[in-house]
CSV table of C-alpha atoms in Angstrom, one decimal:
chain,number,residue,atom,x,y,z
F,6,MET,CA,117.6,112.4,101.1
F,7,THR,CA,114.1,111.5,102.1
F,8,GLN,CA,110.7,113.2,101.7
F,9,ALA,CA,107.0,112.9,102.4
F,10,ARG,CA,104.1,113.3,100.0
F,11,GLU,CA,105.3,116.3,98.1
F,12,PRO,CA,109.1,116.4,98.8
F,13,ARG,CA,111.5,119.0,97.6
F,14,THR,CA,114.6,118.2,95.7
F,15,TYR,CA,117.9,120.1,95.5
F,16,GLY,CA,119.7,117.7,93.2
F,17,GLY,CA,118.9,114.9,95.7
F,18,TRP,CA,115.9,113.7,97.7
F,19,ARG,CA,114.8,115.1,101.0
F,20,ARG,CA,112.0,114.4,103.4
F,21,ARG,CA,109.7,117.3,104.2
F,22,ARG,CA,108.3,117.2,107.7
F,23,GLY,CA,105.3,119.0,109.1
F,24,MET,CA,106.1,122.6,109.9
F,25,GLY,CA,103.6,122.8,112.8
F,26,LEU,CA,103.5,121.5,116.3
F,27,LEU,CA,103.9,117.7,116.9
F,28,GLY,CA,104.5,117.1,113.2
F,29,MET,CA,101.2,118.6,112.1
F,30,GLY,CA,100.6,120.7,109.1
F,31,VAL,CA,100.2,124.5,109.3
F,32,GLY,CA,96.4,124.3,108.9
F,33,ALA,CA,96.0,121.7,111.7
F,34,THR,CA,98.3,123.6,114.0
F,35,PHE,CA,96.3,126.9,113.7
F,36,ALA,CA,93.0,125.0,114.2
F,37,VAL,CA,94.2,123.4,117.4
F,38,LEU,CA,95.8,126.6,118.7
F,39,GLY,CA,92.7,128.6,117.8
F,40,ALA,CA,90.5,126.1,119.8
F,41,VAL,CA,92.8,126.3,122.8
F,42,VAL,CA,92.9,130.1,122.7
F,43,THR,CA,89.1,130.3,122.5
F,44,LEU,CA,88.8,128.0,125.4
F,45,LEU,CA,91.2,130.0,127.6
F,46,VAL,CA,89.5,133.3,126.7
F,47,ALA,CA,86.1,132.0,127.4
F,48,THR,CA,87.2,130.5,130.7
F,49,ALA,CA,88.7,133.8,131.8
F,50,LEU,CA,85.5,135.7,131.0
F,51,SER,CA,83.0,133.2,132.5
F,52,PRO,CA,84.0,129.8,134.0
F,53,ARG,CA,80.5,128.5,133.4
F,54,MET,CA,81.1,128.8,129.6
F,55,LEU,CA,83.7,126.0,130.0
F,56,LEU,CA,80.8,123.5,130.2
F,57,TYR,CA,79.5,124.5,126.8
F,58,LEU,CA,82.7,125.1,125.0
F,59,LEU,CA,84.8,122.1,126.2
F,60,PRO,CA,83.0,119.4,124.2
F,61,PRO,CA,83.3,121.1,120.8
F,62,VAL,CA,86.9,122.1,121.5
F,63,LEU,CA,87.7,118.5,122.4
F,64,VAL,CA,86.1,117.4,119.1
F,65,VAL,CA,88.1,119.9,117.1
F,66,ALA,CA,91.3,118.9,118.8
F,67,LEU,CA,90.6,115.2,118.2
F,68,LEU,CA,89.9,115.7,114.5
F,69,GLY,CA,93.0,117.8,114.1
F,70,LEU,CA,95.4,115.7,116.1
F,71,ALA,CA,94.2,112.1,115.6
F,72,PRO,CA,96.2,110.6,112.7
F,73,ALA,CA,94.7,108.1,110.2
F,74,GLY,CA,97.4,106.7,108.0
F,75,GLY,CA,99.5,109.8,108.2
F,76,THR,CA,96.5,112.2,107.5
F,77,PRO,CA,94.4,114.1,110.0
F,78,LEU,CA,91.2,112.4,110.8
F,79,ALA,CA,89.2,115.5,109.7
F,80,ALA,CA,90.7,115.2,106.2
F,81,VAL,CA,89.9,111.5,106.0
F,82,LEU,CA,86.3,112.1,107.0
F,83,LEU,CA,85.9,114.9,104.5
F,84,THR,CA,87.3,112.8,101.7
F,85,ARG,CA,85.0,109.9,102.5
F,86,TRP,CA,81.9,112.2,102.6
F,87,ARG,CA,82.8,113.7,99.2
F,88,TRP,CA,83.2,110.2,97.8
F,89,TRP,CA,79.8,109.2,99.2
F,90,TYR,CA,78.2,112.3,97.8
F,91,GLY,CA,79.7,111.9,94.4
F,92,THR,CA,78.7,108.3,94.2
F,93,ARG,CA,75.1,109.0,95.1
F,94,ARG,CA,74.9,111.8,92.4
F,95,GLY,CA,76.5,109.6,89.7
F,96,PHE,CA,79.6,111.6,89.3
F,97,THR,CA,81.8,108.5,89.3
F,98,ARG,CA,80.2,107.0,86.1
F,99,PHE,CA,80.8,108.1,82.5
F,100,ARG,CA,79.1,107.3,79.3
F,101,SER,CA,80.2,108.7,76.0
F,102,GLY,CA,77.9,111.2,74.4
F,103,PRO,CA,77.7,113.4,71.4
F,104,ARG,CA,80.0,116.0,72.9
F,105,LEU,CA,83.0,113.6,72.8
F,106,GLU,CA,84.7,114.8,75.9
F,107,LEU,CA,87.1,112.8,78.0
F,108,PRO,CA,85.8,111.7,81.5
F,109,GLY,CA,86.7,113.1,84.9
F,110,VAL,CA,89.3,115.8,85.3
F,111,LEU,CA,90.1,115.6,81.6
F,112,ALA,CA,86.7,116.9,80.5
F,113,ALA,CA,87.9,120.5,80.3
F,114,THR,CA,90.8,119.7,77.9
F,115,SER,CA,91.0,120.1,74.2
F,116,LEU,CA,93.6,118.8,71.8
F,117,LEU,CA,95.2,121.4,69.5
F,118,SER,CA,97.7,121.2,66.7
F,119,ALA,CA,100.4,123.8,66.3
F,120,GLY,CA,103.7,124.2,64.4
F,121,ASP,CA,107.2,125.0,65.6
F,122,TRP,CA,109.5,127.6,64.0
F,123,TYR,CA,110.5,125.0,61.3
F,124,GLY,CA,106.9,124.2,60.4
F,125,ARG,CA,106.8,120.8,62.0
F,126,PRO,CA,103.5,120.0,63.6
F,127,TYR,CA,103.1,119.1,67.3
F,128,GLY,CA,100.2,118.7,69.7
F,129,LEU,CA,99.1,120.8,72.6
F,130,VAL,CA,96.6,119.9,75.3
F,131,TRP,CA,94.7,123.1,76.2
F,132,ASN,CA,92.8,123.1,79.5
F,133,ARG,CA,89.9,125.4,78.9
F,134,ARG,CA,89.3,125.9,82.6
F,135,THR,CA,92.8,127.0,83.7
F,136,GLY,CA,94.2,128.2,80.4
F,137,HIS,CA,97.2,125.9,80.8
F,138,LEU,CA,98.9,124.5,77.6
F,139,THR,CA,100.8,121.2,77.8
F,140,ALA,CA,103.4,120.0,75.2
F,141,THR,CA,105.0,116.6,75.3
F,142,LEU,CA,108.5,115.7,74.2
F,143,ARG,CA,109.2,112.1,73.0
F,144,VAL,CA,112.6,111.0,74.4
F,145,VAL,CA,114.8,107.9,74.6
F,146,ALA,CA,116.8,107.6,77.8
F,147,ALA,CA,120.3,106.2,77.7
F,148,SER,CA,121.0,103.3,79.9
F,149,PRO,CA,123.5,104.1,82.7
F,150,TRP,CA,124.4,100.4,82.9
F,151,LEU,CA,126.1,100.6,79.5
F,152,ALA,CA,127.7,103.9,80.1
F,153,ASP,CA,130.8,105.1,81.9
F,154,PRO,CA,130.1,106.0,85.5
F,155,ASP,CA,131.5,109.5,84.9
F,156,ASP,CA,129.1,110.0,82.0
F,157,ALA,CA,126.1,108.9,84.2
F,158,ASP,CA,127.2,111.4,86.9
F,159,THR,CA,127.3,114.1,84.3
F,160,TRP,CA,123.8,113.3,83.1
F,161,VAL,CA,122.5,113.5,86.7
F,162,ALA,CA,124.3,116.8,87.2
F,163,CYS,CA,122.9,118.2,84.0
F,164,TRP,CA,119.4,117.0,85.0
F,165,GLY,CA,119.7,118.9,88.3
F,166,SER,CA,120.9,122.0,86.4
F,167,TRP,CA,117.9,121.7,84.0
F,168,LEU,CA,115.5,121.5,86.9
F,169,ALA,CA,117.2,124.5,88.6
F,170,SER,CA,116.7,126.5,85.4
F,171,LEU,CA,112.9,125.9,85.5
F,172,GLY,CA,112.7,128.3,88.4
F,173,HIS,CA,113.6,131.2,86.0
F,174,VAL,CA,110.8,130.4,83.6
F,175,PRO,CA,107.6,132.1,84.9
F,176,MET,CA,105.3,130.4,82.5
F,177,LEU,CA,106.3,126.9,83.5
F,178,ARG,CA,104.0,125.3,86.1
F,179,TRP,CA,105.2,121.7,86.2
F,180,VAL,CA,107.1,119.0,84.3
F,181,SER,CA,105.9,115.4,84.2
F,182,VAL,CA,108.3,112.6,83.2
F,183,THR,CA,106.5,109.4,82.4
F,184,VAL,CA,107.9,106.0,81.7
F,185,GLU,CA,105.3,103.6,80.1
F,186,THR,CA,106.1,99.9,79.8
F,187,ALA,CA,103.9,97.1,78.4
F,188,PRO,CA,104.5,93.6,77.2
F,189,GLU,CA,104.2,93.0,73.5
F,190,PRO,CA,104.0,89.7,71.5
F,191,GLY,CA,107.0,88.7,69.4
F,192,GLY,CA,104.8,88.9,66.3
F,193,HIS,CA,105.1,92.7,66.4
F,194,LEU,CA,108.8,92.4,65.4
F,195,ALA,CA,107.9,90.0,62.6
F,196,GLY,CA,105.1,92.2,61.3
F,197,THR,CA,107.3,95.3,61.3
F,198,ILE,CA,110.1,93.6,59.4
F,199,ALA,CA,107.7,92.0,56.9
F,200,GLU,CA,106.3,95.4,56.1
F,201,ALA,CA,109.8,96.9,55.6
F,202,ILE,CA,111.2,94.2,53.4
F,203,ASP,CA,111.5,95.2,49.7
F,204,PRO,CA,110.4,92.3,47.4
F,205,ALA,CA,113.3,93.3,45.1
F,206,ALA,CA,115.9,92.9,47.9
F,207,PRO,CA,118.7,90.3,47.4
F,208,ALA,CA,117.8,86.8,48.6
F,209,THR,CA,120.7,86.8,51.0
F,210,ALA,CA,119.5,90.0,52.8
F,211,ARG,CA,115.9,88.6,53.1
F,212,ALA,CA,117.4,85.3,54.5
F,213,ILE,CA,119.3,87.2,57.2
F,214,LEU,CA,116.2,89.1,58.3
F,215,ALA,CA,114.2,85.9,58.4
F,216,GLN,CA,116.9,84.3,60.5
F,217,LEU,CA,116.8,87.4,62.8
F,218,VAL,CA,113.1,87.1,63.3
F,219,ALA,CA,113.3,83.4,64.0
F,220,SER,CA,116.0,83.8,66.6
F,221,ALA,CA,114.2,86.7,68.4
F,222,PRO,CA,112.5,86.1,71.7
F,223,ALA,CA,108.8,85.1,71.7
F,224,ALA,CA,107.9,88.2,73.7
F,225,ALA,CA,109.2,91.8,73.8
F,226,ALA,CA,108.7,94.9,75.9
F,227,HIS,CA,107.4,98.2,74.8
F,228,VAL,CA,109.1,101.1,76.6
F,229,GLU,CA,108.2,104.7,76.0
F,230,THR,CA,109.5,107.8,77.8
F,231,ARG,CA,107.7,111.2,77.7
F,232,VAL,CA,108.4,114.6,79.1
F,233,SER,CA,105.3,116.8,79.4
F,234,LEU,CA,105.7,120.5,80.1
F,235,THR,CA,102.7,122.5,81.3
F,236,PHE,CA,102.7,126.3,80.8
F,237,ASP,CA,100.5,129.0,82.1
F,238,PRO,CA,100.4,131.8,79.5
F,239,ALA,CA,98.8,134.2,82.0
F,240,ALA,CA,102.1,134.1,84.0
F,241,SER,CA,104.1,135.2,81.0
F,242,PRO,CA,105.6,138.8,81.2
F,243,SER,CA,104.3,139.5,77.7
F,244,ALA,CA,100.7,138.4,78.7
F,245,PRO,CA,99.6,137.0,75.4
F,246,PRO,CA,96.0,138.3,74.7
F,247,THR,CA,94.8,135.4,72.5
F,248,LEU,CA,95.2,131.7,72.3
F,249,GLU,CA,97.2,132.0,69.1
F,250,ALA,CA,99.7,134.3,70.8
F,251,ALA,CA,99.9,132.0,73.8
F,252,VAL,CA,100.7,129.0,71.6
F,253,ALA,CA,103.4,131.0,69.9
F,254,GLU,CA,104.9,132.0,73.3
F,255,VAL,CA,104.9,128.4,74.4
F,256,SER,CA,106.6,127.3,71.2
F,257,ARG,CA,109.3,129.9,71.7
F,258,MET,CA,109.9,128.6,75.3
F,259,LEU,CA,110.0,125.0,74.2
F,260,GLU,CA,112.9,125.6,71.9
F,261,GLY,CA,115.4,126.4,74.7
F,262,LEU,CA,114.1,123.8,77.1
F,263,GLU,CA,114.1,121.1,74.4
F,264,SER,CA,117.7,121.8,73.4
F,265,ALA,CA,118.9,121.9,77.0
F,266,LEU,CA,117.3,118.5,77.8
F,267,GLY,CA,119.5,116.8,75.3
F,268,SER,CA,122.5,117.0,77.7
F,269,CYS,CA,120.6,115.1,80.5
F,270,GLY,CA,121.3,111.6,79.1
F,271,VAL,CA,118.2,111.4,76.8
F,272,THR,CA,117.8,111.7,73.0
F,273,VAL,CA,115.0,114.0,72.1
F,274,LEU,CA,113.0,112.4,69.2
F,275,GLY,CA,110.8,115.5,68.9
F,276,ARG,CA,107.5,116.9,70.0
F,277,ALA,CA,104.6,114.6,70.1
F,278,THR,CA,102.0,115.3,67.5
F,279,ALA,CA,98.3,115.6,68.2
F,280,ALA,CA,97.7,112.2,66.7
F,281,GLN,CA,100.4,110.6,68.9
F,282,ILE,CA,99.0,112.2,72.1
F,283,ALA,CA,95.5,111.0,71.1
F,284,ALA,CA,97.0,107.5,70.5
F,285,VAL,CA,98.5,107.4,74.0
F,286,VAL,CA,95.2,108.4,75.6
F,287,ARG,CA,93.2,106.0,73.5
F,288,GLY,CA,95.7,103.2,74.4
F,289,ALA,CA,95.4,104.0,78.1
F,290,PHE,CA,91.5,103.8,78.1
F,291,ASP,CA,91.3,100.9,75.7
F,292,PRO,CA,94.5,98.8,76.2
F,293,ALA,CA,93.1,96.0,74.0
F,294,ALA,CA,93.4,98.3,71.1
F,295,ARG,CA,97.0,99.3,71.7
F,296,GLY,CA,98.3,97.3,68.8
F,297,GLU,CA,95.9,99.0,66.4
F,298,VAL,CA,96.6,102.4,67.8
F,299,SER,CA,100.4,102.1,67.6
F,300,ARG,CA,100.2,101.2,63.9
F,301,PRO,CA,97.6,103.4,62.3
F,302,ARG,CA,96.2,102.5,58.9
F,303,PRO,CA,98.0,104.1,55.9
F,304,GLY,CA,96.2,107.1,54.7
F,305,ALA,CA,94.1,107.5,57.9
F,306,PRO,CA,93.4,111.1,58.8
F,307,ALA,CA,95.4,112.6,61.6
F,308,ALA,CA,93.7,113.2,64.9
F,309,THR,CA,92.9,116.8,65.6
F,310,GLY,CA,90.9,116.3,68.8
F,311,TRP,CA,89.7,113.8,71.4
F,312,ALA,CA,87.2,112.1,69.0
F,313,ASP,CA,89.4,109.0,68.6
F,314,ALA,CA,90.5,108.9,72.3
F,315,VAL,CA,87.2,109.2,74.2
F,316,PRO,CA,86.3,105.9,75.9
F,317,LEU,CA,82.8,104.4,75.5
F,318,SER,CA,82.3,104.1,79.2
F,319,ALA,CA,84.2,104.4,82.5
F,320,GLU,CA,83.4,104.0,86.2
F,321,GLU,CA,85.5,105.0,89.2
F,322,LEU,CA,85.4,102.7,92.2
F,323,ALA,CA,87.0,103.4,95.5
F,324,GLY,CA,90.1,101.3,94.8
F,325,CYS,CA,90.2,101.0,91.0
F,326,TYR,CA,89.1,102.5,87.7
F,327,ARG,CA,87.1,100.5,85.1
F,328,HIS,CA,87.4,101.8,81.5
F,329,ASP,CA,86.5,100.2,78.2
F,330,SER,CA,88.7,97.0,78.0
F,331,GLY,CA,90.8,97.6,81.1
F,332,VAL,CA,90.9,98.0,84.8
F,333,SER,CA,93.5,100.3,86.4
F,334,VAL,CA,94.8,101.0,89.9
F,335,SER,CA,96.7,104.1,90.7
F,336,TRP,CA,99.0,105.1,93.6
F,337,CYS,CA,100.9,108.2,94.7
F,338,TRP,CA,104.0,108.0,96.8
F,339,GLN,CA,103.6,108.4,100.5
F,340,GLU,CA,107.2,108.6,101.3
F,341,ALA,CA,110.4,108.8,99.3
F,342,PRO,CA,113.5,106.8,100.4
F,343,ARG,CA,114.7,107.6,103.9
F,344,GLN,CA,118.4,107.5,102.9
F,345,ASN,CA,120.7,108.7,100.2
F,346,VAL,CA,119.8,107.1,96.9
F,347,HIS,CA,121.6,106.4,93.6
F,348,SER,CA,120.5,107.4,90.1
F,349,ASP,CA,119.1,103.9,89.5
F,350,VAL,CA,116.8,103.8,92.5
F,351,LEU,CA,113.7,103.6,90.3
F,352,ALA,CA,115.1,100.9,88.0
F,353,ARG,CA,113.0,98.1,89.4
F,354,LEU,CA,109.8,100.2,89.5
F,355,VAL,CA,110.0,101.4,85.9
F,356,ALA,CA,111.3,98.1,84.5
F,357,PRO,CA,108.9,96.3,82.1
F,358,GLY,CA,106.6,93.7,83.6
F,359,PRO,CA,103.7,91.5,82.6
F,360,TYR,CA,101.2,94.3,82.8
F,361,LEU,CA,100.8,97.8,81.3
F,362,LYS,CA,102.3,100.3,83.7
F,363,ARG,CA,103.0,104.0,83.7
F,364,VAL,CA,105.3,105.7,86.3
F,365,THR,CA,105.2,109.5,86.4
F,366,LEU,CA,107.5,111.8,88.3
F,367,GLN,CA,106.0,115.3,88.5
F,368,TYR,CA,108.2,118.3,89.3
F,369,ARG,CA,106.7,121.7,90.3
F,370,PRO,CA,109.6,124.2,90.4
F,371,LEU,CA,109.3,127.1,92.8
F,372,PRO,CA,110.2,130.5,91.4
F,373,ALA,CA,113.8,131.4,92.1
F,374,ALA,CA,112.8,134.4,94.1
F,375,ALA,CA,110.7,132.3,96.5
F,376,ALA,CA,113.1,129.4,96.9
F,377,ASP,CA,115.3,131.2,99.5
F,378,ARG,CA,112.3,132.1,101.6
F,379,VAL,CA,111.0,128.6,101.6
F,380,LEU,CA,114.3,127.1,102.7
F,381,GLU,CA,114.8,129.7,105.3
F,382,SER,CA,111.4,128.9,106.8
F,383,GLU,CA,112.3,125.2,106.9
F,384,VAL,CA,115.6,126.0,108.8
F,385,THR,CA,113.6,128.2,111.2
F,386,SER,CA,111.0,125.5,111.7
F,387,ALA,CA,113.8,123.0,112.5
F,388,ALA,CA,115.2,125.4,115.1
F,389,PHE,CA,111.8,125.9,116.6
F,390,ARG,CA,111.2,122.2,117.0
F,391,GLN,CA,114.6,121.9,118.6
F,392,ALA,CA,113.7,124.7,121.1
F,393,TYR,CA,110.3,123.2,121.7
F,394,ARG,CA,111.8,119.7,122.6
F,395,HIS,CA,114.4,121.4,124.8
F,396,ARG,CA,111.6,123.2,126.7
F,397,LEU,CA,109.7,120.0,127.2
F,398,GLY,CA,112.9,118.1,128.3
F,399,ARG,CA,112.7,115.6,125.4
F,400,ASP,CA,115.8,114.1,124.0
F,401,GLU,CA,116.8,114.8,120.4
F,402,THR,CA,116.5,111.8,118.1
F,403,ALA,CA,118.8,110.9,115.3
F,404,ARG,CA,116.1,111.7,112.7
F,405,ASP,CA,115.8,115.2,114.2
F,406,VAL,CA,119.5,115.8,113.9
F,407,PHE,CA,119.5,114.5,110.3
F,408,ASP,CA,116.6,116.8,109.3
F,409,GLN,CA,118.3,119.8,110.8
F,410,ALA,CA,121.5,119.1,108.9
F,411,ARG,CA,119.7,118.5,105.7
F,412,ALA,CA,117.7,121.8,106.0
F,413,ARG,CA,120.9,123.7,106.5
F,414,GLN,CA,122.6,121.9,103.6
F,415,ALA,CA,119.6,122.6,101.3
F,416,ALA,CA,119.8,126.3,102.2
F,417,ARG,CA,123.5,126.3,101.3
F,418,GLU,CA,122.9,124.5,98.0
F,419,GLU,CA,120.2,127.0,97.1
F,420,ALA,CA,122.5,129.9,97.8
F,421,MET,CA,125.1,128.3,95.4
F,422,GLY,CA,122.5,128.2,92.6
F,423,ALA,CA,120.5,125.0,93.1
F,424,GLY,CA,116.7,125.0,92.4
F,425,VAL,CA,113.8,124.0,94.6
F,426,CYS,CA,111.1,121.7,93.3
F,427,LEU,CA,108.0,120.0,94.8
F,428,ILE,CA,108.1,116.4,93.6
F,429,GLY,CA,105.2,113.9,93.3
F,430,MET,CA,105.1,110.4,92.0
F,431,PHE,CA,102.1,108.6,90.4
F,432,VAL,CA,101.9,105.0,89.3
F,433,THR,CA,99.2,103.3,87.3
F,434,VAL,CA,99.0,99.6,86.4
F,435,THR,CA,96.3,98.3,83.9
F,436,VAL,CA,95.1,94.8,83.3
F,437,LEU,CA,92.7,93.4,80.6
F,438,ASP,CA,91.1,90.9,83.0
F,439,ALA,CA,89.9,92.0,86.4
F,440,ALA,CA,91.0,88.6,87.7
F,441,ASP,CA,94.6,89.6,87.2
F,442,LEU,CA,94.2,92.8,89.2
F,443,PRO,CA,95.4,91.4,92.6
F,444,GLN,CA,98.5,89.9,91.0
F,445,ALA,CA,99.3,93.2,89.2
F,446,VAL,CA,98.8,95.2,92.4
F,447,ALA,CA,101.1,92.9,94.3
F,448,ALA,CA,103.8,93.0,91.6
F,449,THR,CA,103.7,96.8,91.4
F,450,GLU,CA,103.9,97.3,95.2
F,451,ALA,CA,106.7,94.8,95.5
F,452,ALA,CA,108.7,96.6,92.8
F,453,ALA,CA,108.1,99.9,94.7
F,454,GLU,CA,109.4,98.4,97.9
F,455,SER,CA,112.5,97.1,96.2
F,456,SER,CA,113.0,100.7,95.0
F,457,LYS,CA,112.7,101.9,98.6
F,458,ILE,CA,109.5,103.8,97.7
F,459,ARG,CA,106.3,103.7,99.8
F,460,LEU,CA,103.2,103.9,97.6
F,461,ARG,CA,99.8,104.9,98.8
F,462,LEU,CA,96.6,103.8,97.1
F,463,LEU,CA,94.6,106.7,95.8
F,464,THR,CA,91.4,105.7,97.4
F,465,GLY,CA,88.5,107.7,96.0
F,466,SER,CA,90.9,109.6,93.6
F,467,GLN,CA,91.6,106.9,91.0
F,468,VAL,CA,90.6,109.1,88.1
F,469,ALA,CA,93.0,111.9,89.1
F,470,GLY,CA,95.9,109.5,89.5
F,471,PHE,CA,95.1,107.8,86.2
F,472,ALA,CA,95.0,111.2,84.4
F,473,ALA,CA,98.3,112.3,86.1
F,474,THR,CA,100.1,109.6,84.2
F,475,LEU,CA,98.8,110.8,80.8
F,476,PRO,CA,100.4,113.6,78.7
F,477,CYS,CA,97.5,115.9,79.4
F,478,GLY,CA,99.0,118.3,82.0
F,479,THR,CA,97.0,117.0,85.1
F,480,CYS,CA,98.5,117.8,88.5
F,481,PRO,CA,96.4,116.4,91.3
F,482,PRO,CA,97.7,118.8,94.0
F,483,ALA,CA,96.8,121.7,91.8
F,484,LEU,CA,93.2,120.5,91.2
F,485,ALA,CA,92.0,121.7,94.5
F,486,ARG,CA,92.8,125.3,93.6
F,487,TYR,CA,90.7,125.4,90.4
C-alpha cells in the first residue's frame, strides 16, 4: 500500500491522496472556492467591481493551486519567510548558558527519574509546555532472515494488533520506533573482554578469549533499537491532578503495553533509565564522545537531568545542523512505496553504514471511535472524485481505481477490528567531518531509494527532524498546534 507524507496504515501501507479538488488539501480547496464565490457574488452585484477583485482573486488562486515540490506555493513562501525572520533574529543559533537547557524544540523538556511497580528506576522526558510524558523501551529485534517465515508472519500480525490496540488507550499520543546504527572500531570488543576477564581464570579460558579477539573483524557495528511512547496525562479518564499522579498513571499504562510488545518479534530489555536517555542525547549532539558516553566511569553519578547532555553550541542551517563535534542532515519521507511491500522493506535503510544514522518511524494512532469516520470520509472522497471526473468527461486512471479499491478495503479491515494510524518517517545522518557530508547524504538517499522510499530534505526544519529521532517525544506535525 502506498502513502503520502502522513500515510495511514491498516496492517499495511497505503497512500493518502488530497481530499479536495484536483488533489489539493482541504484548506487550499476552501481558499480557492471562497475566492471564486467572492468573485461571482461581486460580479452579480456590480460588474465594475470585477476590475478591482479579479487581480487579488487570481493571486489567491495561483498561490493555492501552483505546486512547488508537492506543496502549495503559499506554504513554501510562508516557510521561507519564517526561516528568513528566524535567521535575522538569531533563533537558529544556540550557545550553552547557565540554565542548561537543550536547544530548539527540546528547550521545554526536562528529564525525570521514576520507578516502576517493582522499584526499578526508569527515565521520563517531561515536556513542560504540553505536559506530555515520554518513556523509552530498550528492545532487541529478532532477525527475520534467521527465523521461520511463519514466525515472521506471526510477528508482523502481532505488531499490527499491537498498533490497533493503541486506539483504545486515550492517553497515548504517538509511538516512535528508532533504529540507531553507527560504526565502531574493533578495539571496543577487545576492551570489553579485557575488562571482563578474571585474572584468576584458567589459562586455557584466557587463551580462548584472546584467540576470539584476534580473529574478530577489525570493525564492528553498533545497533540499538528503541520504542518511545508519548502520553498525555490530560487525556486520561482519571485526570491526574499532579505530576506525581501522572507519572504513576503512565507507569501503570506501560506495564500492559510493554508486556504485549514482547510478542512482536522483539525482546524487551527494559525501560531506559534517565542516565541512558541522557547518554543517547549527549551522543547525538557530540558524536565524538560516543565511546566515553557508552562506557561511563565506575562510580560516576547517574544523570538526573540534561546537565550532561546539553551541547556547548549548535547552529541550524537551511540544509544541515551543526552541533558540537558533528554535522547532521535530516529528512522526512515524502512518499511511501507505491506498491505492496514486504516486512523487510526497510532493511537497506536501517542497515549499518559508515556513518552514524537514526531512522525513526512514528505512529500516531487515531481513537477507535474516530477511525470509522475517517475511513468513511476517504471512501466518500474517492466517490466524489470519480463523479467529478465523470462530469468533466475524463477517463479513470489505473491509480484512481487502485485508490478506490484500497479505500474500501481499509474500511472493511477497520470494521473487522484493524486500527488506523498516521505514520511518519524521519532519518538523520551525522558525520564528524563536514567534508564527508555529501557522501553521507548520497549514501543515505541511495539506501532509501533501494527501500522504495522517497525522502524529502527538511529544509529549514533540521532541528525538528533531528529531535524527532531522539527519545524525547518530539512529533514535528504536532509542533504547529502548540
